[in-house]
Amino acid sequence: MAVENSLHFERQEAYEWPLAVYLLLGGIGGAFISLSFILHYLFSWSPVGNYGMLIGMGLFALAGLVLIFLDLERPLNAIYSLNNIKTSGISWDVVLIALSFGGAFFYVLPFYVSIPALEGLRLFFGGISAIAGFLFPVISGGLISAPVSVPLWHTPLLPVLFLINSFGVSVSAVPAIFGPGSEILAFIFNLAVFMANLVSLGGFIAFYEHAHNGPVEARYGFHEMWKKFNFQIGFLVVGLLFPLLLSGYMLFTGNFLSWGFGALALAQLIGGFALRNCLLKHGYHTYPWPY
Amino acid sequence: MNPRKVEEVKKKQGSSSREVEWVPTICNFCSTVCNLKVGVKEVNGKKIAVKIEGNEKSPLNRGKACARGQAGFRQTYDKARLTTPLIRVPGSKRGEWNFKPATWEEAYSYIMQKMQEHQVMPWEITMMGGWTSCVFYMPLALGFAIANGIPNIVAAPMQQCVASGHLGTDMVTGNFNVHDEVLADFENARYIIFSMTNSGVAAASTSRLVRLAEAKKRGAKIVVLDPRLSELAAKADEWLPIKPGTDSAFFLAMIHVILRRGLFEREYVVKHTNMPFLMVEHQGMFVPLMEQNEQGYPKAFFVYDEISGEIRKIPGYFNHNYTDVDGRGIRPVLTLPEGITFNGQKVKTVFELLIEQSAPYTPEWASEETGIPAETIERIAVEFGTIRPAMMDPGWHGARYENVINTRRLQAMLQALVGGIDTVGGWVMSAEYREKILLAMEKMKAGEEGPVLYLPGIQFPLKASGILFDPNSWYHGHPHYAIAKVMQDKAEGKETIVFPAFSDYGLKEAVEGKLMFNGEPYRIKAIILNASNPIRHYYPERRWQEILTNPNLALVVAIDVLPSDTTLYADVILPNLNYIERDEPFIYGAGPSPDLAYTTRFKAVDGPEQAKGTTDILFEFAIGFGNLEKFMATVAALAGFDLEDIKQEVGKALEGKQTFTRAMRNVSFKHYAKMLKTTPEKLEQEMREKGVILVETKEHLMEHGTLLKHLPVPTMSGRLEFYSYLMAGFVQMYGYQKNWDPGLVYIPPETKDVKLAANEFHFIYGKVPTVSYASTNSNNPLLMALSKVKGGKFLGVWVNRKKGKSLNLKDGDVVVLENAQNPEYSAKAVVFLTEMVRPDTVFISSSFGTKNPLLENAAGMGIPLNNLVPYKVEPFVTGFKSQEFTVRIIK
Amino acid sequence: MARYGMVIDLRTCVGCQACSAACATENQTPYWSDKWRTRVLDIEKGEYPNTGRHFVPTICMHCEEPACLTICPSQATFRDENGSILVNYDTCLGCKACMAACPYGARYVYDKNDVAKNREIHGELSQHNVVHIDKCTFCFDRVERGLEPACVATCPAHTRIFGDLDDPNSEVAKLVASGIAKPLRPDLNTKPKVFYIY
């Protein structure tokens, strides 16, 4: 691809790897919470409802800590982070984390103490928590993709890719941790992972199109990213093709390998980090100057 | 956010210039001498400079300041600042930083002791001054030398800049003085050509830049001749990457075209130049037809008058050619009718001589020389000749090539051809210069001679160097050592220098004991450096290392603000107050400003407790030498001050009631108050308020004092000289050389016929806007930060990208630049590949290359220019041939 | 109440960086870390001998639809009564979202080291005592005193022109109205109040 002016492009330096970690942990946390809620609610799968929710909360807490202490220049000022709820994606992120975390807390609480007053509200808290958890990877992806300043990121595909990856990891991790439950559930999990990676592939091809034919700054960033080992192996091979092939194999042969889900979860986790980190690293600013 | 909260937040965010006291000053970071004001705040009872801005009242810089000007105050707070006198630790060698702090008394007595020990005679001392000595302390520096019997002054800007460049333009216009650089009226010009300059405008001389920007806005066309795309060339409508050193060929071709096509301003040329003057055949050559007085000054010239059809005699020193010596109106011709003779001898006009001389310089010929297509040269000549007002920028920095004086002279001729000397859209001369001519005319009428420092134009350097050059003006009979060297050269039958004004020519030989005068060695045993850094800004560094480390040299004293590379070689370092820390001893004209204005510096902050002003140091030296009385008398005579005033004020200083600086300042204020019809107190108050006092605008001045229209210029003839009588005089005295050919001549660069090897290049250097030429201001943290932003563009060597790739060079490669003719001269450099330079040429910035590790921001940054340049000087004024070689890039 | 804007006339800029020096001095910005509120790009284009060298001063555009302002979670970025975009140092999280969101590269982190270094240089007169995201303020403190912003006041090439875009008699308003001064990348919909003549 032809890239003009490449010498002048300035790499964005605002978002570095801590933010990639935050996006990854938060996304998976949200996915874990909503998935756990669904599995508990629809299949009455108690351990998942309990420990799955707790894992999600833990991931959220970790994500929040990473953000505050590794990304913010002034961690203590995090208290002001809700000041601009009207327009700021970051404020929304904070609200979503709080809602999802809080909802999950009250949802999980009855596993440990009996609070009759909560019983009637359990579905409500679970629902809130699941919806907020589901929205988190969408909104945080949107946070990155919304501004026009980094053309590579400026596409709705970003939230989609983040969302799918987060769920792909969760859907693999649940059976890996808790066991597949039943034949039919195992099949459903595998199908979900396969579908997720299939969509992810489609999403990525669409993203490739965007980056390839989009603004010159996006092309330049993508071009640079395309050349990187981390991206080729970390995301494309480990994070996308491997899970697709493995889940496809398991799905079409019916041979659910004992290590299958664990491997899928790990591969997508690695891929998810590689994707987010590579994208952040290769975000180049718009070139607004007339020469 | 609610408005009250907004208010609250904003209140917390101040800016440096809030609530400051403004103190007027004159910039010291380059010789543009912009008028500035220093913003001062008081913290715990101590005044601190926090901001510098341009003075809006300035006719020079019009309220603007460049990066250097604004960063200046940081010098005061430089960690490396010299804060106390330093004496070299016994046993340590010059070149090592090994000093012990001392009191002033100790420093002075060390100096005097060394002088006595080695029996240093006055003529065995050399004073060396930078441009600040020239511009701010001329009466004191010159007075000090004369009073103490020291004939040896080396003035730093001469060989690099003033003498080796301006002298050319000034041979046409008669200027050549302090601030002879022309602040041209760019903004009213419609067509401007620049050659061999970047520093003079875009990199950055604020007073010129403000005017050029206005010209750009008004749509003037700009043409720049430069082998590289400099900051100035970037602004050109037409950038002509000319072959280095051949600009004069371009101008000769322009003259060829303009003369032949009649595209010059005919009436102006006939009336105000010596183009119609008759030349007469003499032993096969044409020489000026004129009558001279005993001193050789022209008494009368001859022209052919078309009204009467006769040859008429016209006054020898006058501003126009329209009246003859009897007061009759005449109209001289440029081209004589057939068969005109003078007393039977063949005659022709200067114009006709120039037509003949310019015949070979066709655009096609110039195209071969310059690498610019003949059509382009022809077109530019036509555009320049037809668009009015057209301007040929006078240029600024000189040196570089043996032919630069000639090049600048051709530029002045072109400017004269389009009638653009002291006209709107042309070279408007400085008010100070105009005032001096007016004064000189008054004195001339009264039959007296004014103070030396008020001599207009070239009369001053002729007079001043005349004093230094003439053995008879010194009680000890020793002229400047450069003259002794010239005499020795002549005796040995060697080629020598005609006019080594304030030059370093022969200094090395004198130090080494190889210079003979009247059968005895003429030695230099002591060097006093005042704000001068020859290790960096003279060529080459090695020569100065050898001079300064020579054991014959008993004493090296350096007066400076920062530990320049040269201070490493001193025996005694005397800490100087910098420009924002001192009240200056004089009132100054506003540099080259066309408006008549006066200005001076006011102390803004305290300097280091032990640092002193130059005035005080010079006075204390004079006292030490026992020459105070003489010193005062000389200064009074040179500057036209009242000697009684000086004695009275200096008397108070001797009693310890005030500094010597204050004493001279009081004298100066009294002097000017009388002139401006006010009191010294009121004058000082007004100056403090305004910084610059505008006395008369350029428009007003020009109503009665336009050069040529009303006043003669200080050339020999008073007219603009296409044929230079001064240079003709040199031919008579020293024999013919192209360098002082009084007419048109081409001097090709020495590098012209060099067959470049694959890794060999022509060499050019130039200035950047953030650091002045080879100065310590590269250590300024802000300026160095701004320079680093530019990376290799400022700090590396420019190599054409394609050419560089063919040599396997990459951006950032470290290479060695080696002088191809003198391989012992070389320097390390970082490669900057670019499309902005000719494939056969490399460029470096002359602003960097500082080595003293005490200057921690500057040391090791960039390329030291004078490590590449050998000691090669041209024969007219010892101008440095600082680009007249090629370099090899060695990986 | 005004609507301050700037016109930058690229025809005259020679890249002398007087503006950067003025700004760095007026606002104590961390030049030692190569961070500037305003800088001058020096762009080489084309092939020898048809090379162009272009100087482009950059500065916060004080957009009317500022991406930095919408994205700021703490409202540390705000708009003052004259339409200038400012930062409240006290409530800034330093999340750098505004830096990522700005299409004109106008912001940077005034970080811990910078605060310490500034303190070392300016002592009591230090203007930056906490870590924050820093940017151009259109020198409101100078403008309130009737002066031009530091970069404008010192520009030797008269490249920068400052004024009230709502005042039809101001030079900036006239230049913008004439169409000769244009915003950069209007397609980004940020509605810059800095216009360029090029």
Short mmCIF file of C-alpha atoms in Angstrom, two decimals, chain A residues 30-248:
data_model
loop_
_atom_site.label_atom_id
_atom_site.label_comp_id
_atom_site.label_asym_id
_atom_site.label_seq_id
_atom_site.Cartn_x
_atom_site.Cartn_y
_atom_site.Cartn_z
CA GLY A 30 -18.04 -7.47 31.92
CA ALA A 31 -18.46 -10.50 29.69
CA PHE A 32 -17.89 -12.84 32.60
CA ILE A 33 -20.53 -11.12 34.66
CA SER A 34 -23.18 -11.10 31.98
CA LEU A 35 -22.41 -14.66 30.95
CA SER A 36 -22.50 -15.88 34.55
CA PHE A 37 -25.80 -14.14 35.11
CA ILE A 38 -27.31 -15.77 32.00
CA LEU A 39 -25.98 -19.23 32.87
CA HIS A 40 -27.25 -18.96 36.40
CA TYR A 41 -30.57 -17.49 35.44
CA LEU A 42 -31.35 -19.74 32.47
CA PHE A 43 -29.61 -22.93 33.58
CA SER A 44 -29.59 -22.42 37.34
CA TRP A 45 -25.88 -23.14 37.24
CA SER A 46 -25.13 -22.04 40.78
CA PRO A 47 -21.33 -22.24 40.96
CA VAL A 48 -21.08 -20.09 37.86
CA GLY A 49 -23.65 -17.68 39.24
CA ASN A 50 -21.59 -17.39 42.37
CA TYR A 51 -17.93 -17.75 41.43
CA GLY A 52 -18.30 -16.59 37.83
CA MET A 53 -19.78 -13.33 39.11
CA LEU A 54 -16.94 -13.03 41.63
CA ILE A 55 -14.33 -13.60 38.93
CA GLY A 56 -15.97 -10.88 36.84
CA MET A 57 -15.97 -8.52 39.83
CA GLY A 58 -12.34 -9.35 40.46
CA LEU A 59 -11.44 -8.56 36.88
CA PHE A 60 -13.33 -5.28 37.08
CA ALA A 61 -11.58 -4.34 40.28
CA LEU A 62 -8.23 -5.18 38.74
CA ALA A 63 -9.07 -3.20 35.61
CA GLY A 64 -10.02 -0.21 37.71
CA LEU A 65 -6.81 -0.43 39.72
CA VAL A 66 -4.70 -0.73 36.58
CA LEU A 67 -6.38 2.31 35.12
CA ILE A 68 -6.06 4.40 38.23
CA PHE A 69 -2.53 3.54 39.18
CA LEU A 70 -0.84 2.78 35.89
CA ASP A 71 -2.61 5.06 33.45
CA LEU A 72 -3.73 8.14 35.35
CA GLU A 73 -1.10 10.78 35.98
CA ARG A 74 -3.00 11.82 39.07
CA PRO A 75 -4.71 8.76 40.60
CA LEU A 76 -6.23 10.69 43.49
CA ASN A 77 -8.15 12.89 41.11
CA ALA A 78 -10.07 9.79 39.99
CA ILE A 79 -12.76 11.09 42.32
CA TYR A 80 -13.54 13.72 39.71
CA SER A 81 -14.06 11.13 37.02
CA LEU A 82 -17.84 11.37 37.11
CA ASN A 83 -17.92 15.12 36.57
CA ASN A 84 -18.75 14.90 32.91
CA ILE A 85 -21.33 12.17 32.70
CA LYS A 86 -23.03 14.08 29.90
CA THR A 87 -20.48 13.54 27.19
CA SER A 88 -17.46 11.69 28.43
CA GLY A 89 -17.05 8.03 27.51
CA ILE A 90 -14.67 7.67 30.43
CA SER A 91 -17.32 8.82 32.87
CA TRP A 92 -19.67 6.27 31.34
CA ASP A 93 -17.07 3.57 31.72
CA VAL A 94 -16.78 4.39 35.38
CA VAL A 95 -20.57 4.32 35.78
CA LEU A 96 -20.78 0.99 33.97
CA ILE A 97 -18.08 -0.56 36.09
CA ALA A 98 -19.79 0.73 39.23
CA LEU A 99 -23.23 -0.50 38.17
CA SER A 100 -22.01 -3.87 37.02
CA PHE A 101 -19.77 -4.35 40.02
CA GLY A 102 -22.43 -3.14 42.47
CA GLY A 103 -25.20 -5.18 40.84
CA ALA A 104 -23.02 -8.27 40.88
CA PHE A 105 -22.21 -7.66 44.52
CA PHE A 106 -25.85 -7.68 45.55
CA TYR A 107 -26.51 -10.57 43.22
CA VAL A 108 -23.79 -12.67 44.81
CA LEU A 109 -24.47 -11.58 48.38
CA PRO A 110 -27.39 -14.01 48.96
CA PHE A 111 -25.01 -16.91 48.32
CA TYR A 112 -23.36 -16.02 51.59
CA VAL A 113 -25.85 -14.25 53.80
CA SER A 114 -29.55 -14.42 53.75
CA ILE A 115 -31.07 -10.99 53.32
CA PRO A 116 -34.74 -11.50 52.60
CA ALA A 117 -35.17 -7.96 51.39
CA LEU A 118 -32.74 -8.63 48.57
CA GLU A 119 -34.42 -11.77 47.30
CA GLY A 120 -37.07 -9.92 45.33
CA LEU A 121 -34.52 -7.55 43.83
CA ARG A 122 -32.04 -10.23 42.84
CA LEU A 123 -33.16 -10.44 39.25
CA PHE A 124 -33.05 -6.67 39.03
CA PHE A 125 -29.51 -6.43 40.34
CA GLY A 126 -28.41 -9.33 38.17
CA GLY A 127 -30.00 -7.75 35.11
CA ILE A 128 -28.41 -4.37 35.75
CA SER A 129 -25.06 -6.01 36.36
CA ALA A 130 -25.29 -8.11 33.21
CA ILE A 131 -26.42 -5.27 30.98
CA ALA A 132 -23.73 -2.92 32.32
CA GLY A 133 -21.16 -5.72 32.01
CA PHE A 134 -22.21 -6.34 28.45
CA LEU A 135 -22.04 -2.64 27.63
CA PHE A 136 -18.61 -2.10 29.12
CA PRO A 137 -16.54 -3.54 26.26
CA VAL A 138 -18.86 -1.77 23.83
CA ILE A 139 -18.52 1.62 25.48
CA SER A 140 -14.81 1.34 26.18
CA GLY A 141 -14.28 0.32 22.57
CA GLY A 142 -16.44 3.27 21.62
CA LEU A 143 -14.32 5.52 23.81
CA ILE A 144 -11.31 4.64 21.72
CA SER A 145 -13.08 4.75 18.39
CA ALA A 146 -15.19 7.87 18.84
CA PRO A 147 -12.71 10.73 18.34
CA VAL A 148 -11.75 11.60 14.78
CA SER A 149 -8.20 12.26 15.87
CA VAL A 150 -6.89 8.74 15.25
CA PRO A 151 -8.31 7.52 11.96
CA LEU A 152 -7.22 3.91 12.48
CA TRP A 153 -9.46 3.70 15.50
CA HIS A 154 -12.31 5.70 14.12
CA THR A 155 -14.57 2.79 13.16
CA PRO A 156 -17.51 1.07 14.89
CA LEU A 157 -15.73 -2.21 14.29
CA LEU A 158 -13.51 -1.54 17.26
CA PRO A 159 -16.23 -1.99 19.92
CA VAL A 160 -17.47 -5.03 18.04
CA LEU A 161 -14.07 -6.66 17.99
CA PHE A 162 -13.53 -5.87 21.66
CA LEU A 163 -16.95 -7.21 22.59
CA ILE A 164 -16.58 -10.45 20.64
CA ASN A 165 -13.14 -11.09 21.99
CA SER A 166 -14.28 -10.48 25.57
CA PHE A 167 -17.14 -12.91 25.17
CA GLY A 168 -14.99 -15.42 23.33
CA VAL A 169 -12.62 -15.51 26.29
CA SER A 170 -15.44 -15.78 28.82
CA VAL A 171 -17.31 -18.45 26.93
CA SER A 172 -14.14 -20.51 26.79
CA ALA A 173 -13.11 -19.78 30.35
CA VAL A 174 -16.38 -20.78 32.01
CA PRO A 175 -16.31 -24.42 30.79
CA ALA A 176 -12.57 -24.51 31.35
CA ILE A 177 -12.98 -23.48 34.98
CA PHE A 178 -16.33 -24.99 35.88
CA GLY A 179 -16.44 -27.88 33.46
CA PRO A 180 -18.74 -27.93 30.46
CA GLY A 181 -21.77 -28.89 32.58
CA SER A 182 -23.51 -31.12 30.05
CA GLU A 183 -23.05 -32.42 26.49
CA ILE A 184 -25.48 -29.90 25.18
CA LEU A 185 -23.90 -27.02 27.08
CA ALA A 186 -20.47 -28.08 25.91
CA PHE A 187 -21.78 -28.03 22.39
CA ILE A 188 -23.33 -24.61 22.89
CA PHE A 189 -20.10 -23.22 24.38
CA ASN A 190 -18.07 -24.56 21.55
CA LEU A 191 -20.51 -23.28 19.00
CA ALA A 192 -20.45 -19.86 20.67
CA VAL A 193 -16.64 -19.76 20.60
CA PHE A 194 -16.60 -20.86 16.99
CA MET A 195 -19.21 -18.32 16.00
CA ALA A 196 -17.47 -15.61 17.95
CA ASN A 197 -14.21 -16.23 16.18
CA LEU A 198 -15.92 -16.51 12.85
CA VAL A 199 -17.55 -13.14 13.41
CA SER A 200 -14.26 -11.84 14.70
CA LEU A 201 -12.62 -12.93 11.47
CA GLY A 202 -15.33 -11.22 9.50
CA GLY A 203 -15.00 -8.18 11.70
CA PHE A 204 -11.29 -8.18 11.19
CA ILE A 205 -11.61 -8.45 7.42
CA ALA A 206 -13.97 -5.48 7.51
CA PHE A 207 -11.49 -3.65 9.72
CA TYR A 208 -8.72 -4.50 7.28
CA GLU A 209 -10.83 -2.97 4.57
CA HIS A 210 -11.33 0.15 6.67
CA ALA A 211 -7.67 0.51 7.44
CA HIS A 212 -6.58 -0.39 3.95
CA ASN A 213 -8.81 2.01 2.10
CA GLY A 214 -9.36 4.61 4.79
CA PRO A 215 -7.49 7.80 5.51
CA VAL A 216 -3.77 7.79 4.86
CA GLU A 217 -2.96 8.03 8.57
CA ALA A 218 -5.00 4.84 9.20
CA ARG A 219 -3.31 3.10 6.32
CA TYR A 220 0.07 4.08 7.66
CA GLY A 221 -0.70 2.82 11.17
CA PHE A 222 -2.19 -0.39 9.91
CA HIS A 223 0.72 -0.94 7.58
CA GLU A 224 3.12 -0.56 10.48
CA MET A 225 1.02 -2.83 12.67
CA TRP A 226 0.72 -5.46 9.95
CA LYS A 227 4.48 -5.85 9.95
CA LYS A 228 4.74 -6.56 13.66
CA PHE A 229 5.38 -10.05 15.07
CA ASN A 230 3.08 -9.33 18.01
CA PHE A 231 0.23 -8.67 15.68
CA GLN A 232 0.85 -11.49 13.22
CA ILE A 233 1.45 -14.18 15.80
CA GLY A 234 -0.20 -12.72 18.90
CA PHE A 235 -3.47 -11.69 17.34
CA LEU A 236 -3.85 -13.26 13.91
CA VAL A 237 -2.43 -16.72 14.60
CA VAL A 238 -2.89 -17.26 18.33
CA GLY A 239 -5.88 -15.01 18.94
CA LEU A 240 -7.93 -15.62 15.81
CA LEU A 241 -6.96 -18.52 13.56
CA PHE A 242 -6.02 -20.98 16.29
CA PRO A 243 -9.29 -20.62 18.27
CA LEU A 244 -11.26 -20.72 15.05
CA LEU A 245 -9.59 -23.91 13.90
CA LEU A 246 -9.61 -25.57 17.31
CA SER A 247 -13.25 -24.79 18.06
CA GLY A 248 -14.16 -25.75 14.49
#
